[in-house]
Short mmCIF file of C-alpha atoms in Angstrom, two decimals:
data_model
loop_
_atom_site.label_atom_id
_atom_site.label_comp_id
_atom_site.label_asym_id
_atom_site.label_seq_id
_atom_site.Cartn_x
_atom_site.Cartn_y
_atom_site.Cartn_z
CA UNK L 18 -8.30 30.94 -8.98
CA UNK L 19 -7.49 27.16 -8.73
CA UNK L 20 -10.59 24.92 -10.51
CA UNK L 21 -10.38 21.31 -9.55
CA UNK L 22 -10.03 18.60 -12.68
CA UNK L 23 -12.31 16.58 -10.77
CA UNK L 24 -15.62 18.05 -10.50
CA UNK L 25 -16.23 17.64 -6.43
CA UNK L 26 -20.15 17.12 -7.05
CA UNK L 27 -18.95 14.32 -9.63
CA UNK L 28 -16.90 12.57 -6.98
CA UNK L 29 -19.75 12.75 -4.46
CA UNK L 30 -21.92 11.05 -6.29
CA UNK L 31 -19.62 8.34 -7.47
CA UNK L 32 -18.68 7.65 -3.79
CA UNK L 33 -22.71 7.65 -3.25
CA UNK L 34 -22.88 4.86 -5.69
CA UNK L 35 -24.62 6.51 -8.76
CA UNK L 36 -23.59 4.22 -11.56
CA UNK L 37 -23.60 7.46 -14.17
CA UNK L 38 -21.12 9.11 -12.10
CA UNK L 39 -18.75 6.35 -11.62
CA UNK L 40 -18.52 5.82 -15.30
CA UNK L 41 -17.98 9.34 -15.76
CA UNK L 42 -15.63 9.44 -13.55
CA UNK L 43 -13.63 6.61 -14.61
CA UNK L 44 -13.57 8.55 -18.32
CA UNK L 45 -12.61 11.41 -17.23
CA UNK L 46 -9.54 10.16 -15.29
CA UNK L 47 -8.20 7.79 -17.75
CA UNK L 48 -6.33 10.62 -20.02
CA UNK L 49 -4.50 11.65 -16.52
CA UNK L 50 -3.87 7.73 -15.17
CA UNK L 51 -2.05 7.06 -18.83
CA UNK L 52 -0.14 9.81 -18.51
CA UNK L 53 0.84 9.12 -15.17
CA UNK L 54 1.43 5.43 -15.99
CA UNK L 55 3.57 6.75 -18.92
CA UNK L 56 5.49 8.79 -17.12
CA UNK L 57 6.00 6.04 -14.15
CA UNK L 58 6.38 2.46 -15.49
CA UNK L 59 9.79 1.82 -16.53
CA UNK L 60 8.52 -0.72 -19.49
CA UNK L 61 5.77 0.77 -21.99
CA UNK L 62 4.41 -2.35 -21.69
CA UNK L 63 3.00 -2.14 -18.87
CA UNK L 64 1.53 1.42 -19.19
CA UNK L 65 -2.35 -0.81 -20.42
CA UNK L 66 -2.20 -2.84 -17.74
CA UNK L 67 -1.37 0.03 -15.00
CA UNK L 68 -4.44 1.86 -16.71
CA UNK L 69 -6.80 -1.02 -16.76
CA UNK L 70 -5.65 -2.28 -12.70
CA UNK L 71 -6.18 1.40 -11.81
CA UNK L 72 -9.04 2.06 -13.62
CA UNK L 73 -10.85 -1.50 -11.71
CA UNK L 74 -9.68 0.18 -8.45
CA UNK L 75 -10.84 3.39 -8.47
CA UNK L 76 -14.27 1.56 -9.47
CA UNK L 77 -14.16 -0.76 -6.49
CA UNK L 78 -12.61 1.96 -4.43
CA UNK L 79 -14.26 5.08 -5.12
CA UNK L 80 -17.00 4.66 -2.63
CA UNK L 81 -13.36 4.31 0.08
CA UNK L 82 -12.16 7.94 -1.22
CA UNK L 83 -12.33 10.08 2.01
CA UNK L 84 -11.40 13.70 0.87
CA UNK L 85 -12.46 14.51 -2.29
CA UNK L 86 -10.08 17.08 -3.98
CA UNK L 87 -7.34 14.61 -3.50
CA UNK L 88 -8.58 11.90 -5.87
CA UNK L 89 -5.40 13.36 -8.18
CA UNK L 90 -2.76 12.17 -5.62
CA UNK L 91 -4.71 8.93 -4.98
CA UNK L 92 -4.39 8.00 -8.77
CA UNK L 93 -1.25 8.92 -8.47
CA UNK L 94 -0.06 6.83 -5.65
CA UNK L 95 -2.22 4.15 -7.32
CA UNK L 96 -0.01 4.40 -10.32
CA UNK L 97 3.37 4.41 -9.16
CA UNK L 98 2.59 1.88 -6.98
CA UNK L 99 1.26 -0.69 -9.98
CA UNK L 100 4.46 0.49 -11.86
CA UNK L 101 6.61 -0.67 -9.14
CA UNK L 102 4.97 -4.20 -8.93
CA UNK L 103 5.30 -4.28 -12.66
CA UNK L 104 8.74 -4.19 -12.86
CA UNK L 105 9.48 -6.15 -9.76
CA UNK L 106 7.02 -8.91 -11.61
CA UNK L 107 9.62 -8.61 -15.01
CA UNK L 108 12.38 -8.77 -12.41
CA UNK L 109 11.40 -12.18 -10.94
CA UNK L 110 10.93 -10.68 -7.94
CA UNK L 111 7.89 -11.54 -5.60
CA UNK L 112 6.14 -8.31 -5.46
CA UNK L 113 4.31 -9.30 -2.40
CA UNK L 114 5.57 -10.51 1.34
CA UNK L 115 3.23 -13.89 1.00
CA UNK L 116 4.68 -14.70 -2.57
CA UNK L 117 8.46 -13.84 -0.88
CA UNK L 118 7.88 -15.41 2.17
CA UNK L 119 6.86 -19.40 0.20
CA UNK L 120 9.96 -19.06 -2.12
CA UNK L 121 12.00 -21.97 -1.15
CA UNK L 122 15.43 -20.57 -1.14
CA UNK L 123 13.73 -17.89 1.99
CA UNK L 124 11.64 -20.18 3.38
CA UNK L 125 15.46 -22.36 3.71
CA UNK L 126 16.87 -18.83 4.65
CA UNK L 127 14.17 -18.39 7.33
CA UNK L 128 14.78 -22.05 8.89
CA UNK L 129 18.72 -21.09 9.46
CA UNK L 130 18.01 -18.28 10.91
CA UNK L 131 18.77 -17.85 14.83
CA UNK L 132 15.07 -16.97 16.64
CA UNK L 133 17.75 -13.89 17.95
CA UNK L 134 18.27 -12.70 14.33
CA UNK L 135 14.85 -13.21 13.24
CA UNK L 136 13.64 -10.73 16.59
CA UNK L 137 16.45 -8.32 15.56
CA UNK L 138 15.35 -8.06 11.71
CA UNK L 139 11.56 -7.83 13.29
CA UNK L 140 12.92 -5.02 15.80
CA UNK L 141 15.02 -2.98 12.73
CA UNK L 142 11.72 -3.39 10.76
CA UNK L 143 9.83 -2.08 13.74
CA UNK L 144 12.20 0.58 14.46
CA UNK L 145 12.10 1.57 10.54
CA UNK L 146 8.27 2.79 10.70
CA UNK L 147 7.61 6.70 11.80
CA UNK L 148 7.20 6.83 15.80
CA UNK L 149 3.31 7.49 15.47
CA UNK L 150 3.21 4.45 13.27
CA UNK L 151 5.06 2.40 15.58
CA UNK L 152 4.14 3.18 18.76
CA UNK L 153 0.21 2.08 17.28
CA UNK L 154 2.08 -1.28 16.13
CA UNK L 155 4.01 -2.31 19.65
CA UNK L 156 0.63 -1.78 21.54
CA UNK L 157 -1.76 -3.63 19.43
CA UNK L 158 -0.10 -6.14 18.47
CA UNK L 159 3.18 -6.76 20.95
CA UNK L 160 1.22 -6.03 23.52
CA UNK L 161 -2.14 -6.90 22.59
CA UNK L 162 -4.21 -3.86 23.65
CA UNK L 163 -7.37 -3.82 22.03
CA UNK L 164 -7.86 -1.35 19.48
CA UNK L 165 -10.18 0.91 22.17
CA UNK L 166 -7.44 0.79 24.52
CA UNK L 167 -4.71 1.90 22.14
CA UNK L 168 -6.95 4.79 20.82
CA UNK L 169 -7.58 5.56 24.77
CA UNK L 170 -4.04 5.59 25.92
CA UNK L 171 -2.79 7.53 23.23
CA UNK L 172 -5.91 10.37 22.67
CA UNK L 173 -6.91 9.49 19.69
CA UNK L 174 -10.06 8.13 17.77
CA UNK L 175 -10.45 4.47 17.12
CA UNK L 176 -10.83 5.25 13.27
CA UNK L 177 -7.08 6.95 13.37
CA UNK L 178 -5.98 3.93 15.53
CA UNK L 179 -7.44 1.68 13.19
CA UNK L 180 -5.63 3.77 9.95
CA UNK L 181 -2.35 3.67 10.89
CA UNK L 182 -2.48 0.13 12.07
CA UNK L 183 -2.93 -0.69 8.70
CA UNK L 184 -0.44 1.93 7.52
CA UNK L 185 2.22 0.28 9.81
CA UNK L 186 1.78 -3.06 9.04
CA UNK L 187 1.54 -2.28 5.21
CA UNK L 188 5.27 -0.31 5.46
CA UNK L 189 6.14 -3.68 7.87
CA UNK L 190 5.57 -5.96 4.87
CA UNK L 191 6.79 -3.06 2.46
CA UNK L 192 10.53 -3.40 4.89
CA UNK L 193 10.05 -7.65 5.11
CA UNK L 194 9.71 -7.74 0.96
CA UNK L 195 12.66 -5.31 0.83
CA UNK L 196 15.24 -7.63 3.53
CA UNK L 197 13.87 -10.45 1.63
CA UNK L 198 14.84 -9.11 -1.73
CA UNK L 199 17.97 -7.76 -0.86
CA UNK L 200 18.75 -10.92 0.70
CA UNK L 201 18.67 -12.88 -2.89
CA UNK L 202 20.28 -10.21 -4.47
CA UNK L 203 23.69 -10.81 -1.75
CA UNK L 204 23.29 -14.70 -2.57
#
């Protein structure tokens, strides 16, 4: 029979707030976030800092967790996802769409751009995301339904609509930092 690492009650109560719990909590998953950090991040450097930035997020985040057995895969995604700003950081990348988007050589790209190429690079971004994702994206925000009207015309609640809204324009600047990046790297 399959025990959980994470004591369910445990997580409950740290999501409730109870200061005990949380610190608990953040002990008992630092042994798994290091070894996930270890096994991630491409430096060793980095492997403290992914554990210390996880470690502050699950503490401002745990009261955010919505099912509680997967708190393992949420650490994990946490991880990998530090890693990968890590190493675009050591790269001299911008590991962010805002930080991208006010380097001068894009922000001179950008200006040369056609308004025709910039619409098709928006559209191949567009068309990049899942359909659920992206038909949640066109209606809110190319055509400006309100979130209760998206959830309406597509049957679902306004929490989901709300969800992968976010999720979509997340992967959106995920695909912008990417074009951006790869952009530099053909210059």
């Amino acid at each position: 029979m399959y025990t959980p690492k994470y004591d369910l009650a445990l997580v409950d109560d740290a999501r409730n707030g109870d200061k005990q719990a949380i610190l608990a909590l953040l002990d008992l998953a630092q042994p798994d976030i290091r070894r996930y950090a270890r096994r991630s991040c491409s430096a060793s450097d980095d492997v403290d800092d992914v554990v210390q930035e996880t470690l502050w997020l699950l503490y401002r985040r745990v009261g955010t967790l919505r099912a509680l057995g997967s708190i393992s895969g949420w650490l994990l995604a946490v991880v990998r996802r530090e890693c990968l700003r890590m190493a675009m950081r050591a790269m001299g990348k911008p590991d962010n769409l805002n930080d991208a988007l006010l380097n001068p050589a894009n922000v001179d790209r950008l200006a040369h751009l056609s308004q025709d190429e910039l619409r098709l690079d928006l559209s191949r971004a567009i068309q990049s995301l899942p359909e659920h994702y992206r038909e949640v994206i066109i209606l809110r925000d190319i055509e400006e339904m309100t979130i209760d009207e998206v959830a309406a015309s597509l049957n679902l609640t306004r929490e989901s609509i709300k969800g992968r809204l976010h999720r979509s324009r997340a992967l959106l600047r995920e695909y912008l930092l990417d074009w951006l990046n790869h952009y530099e790297l053909e210059r």
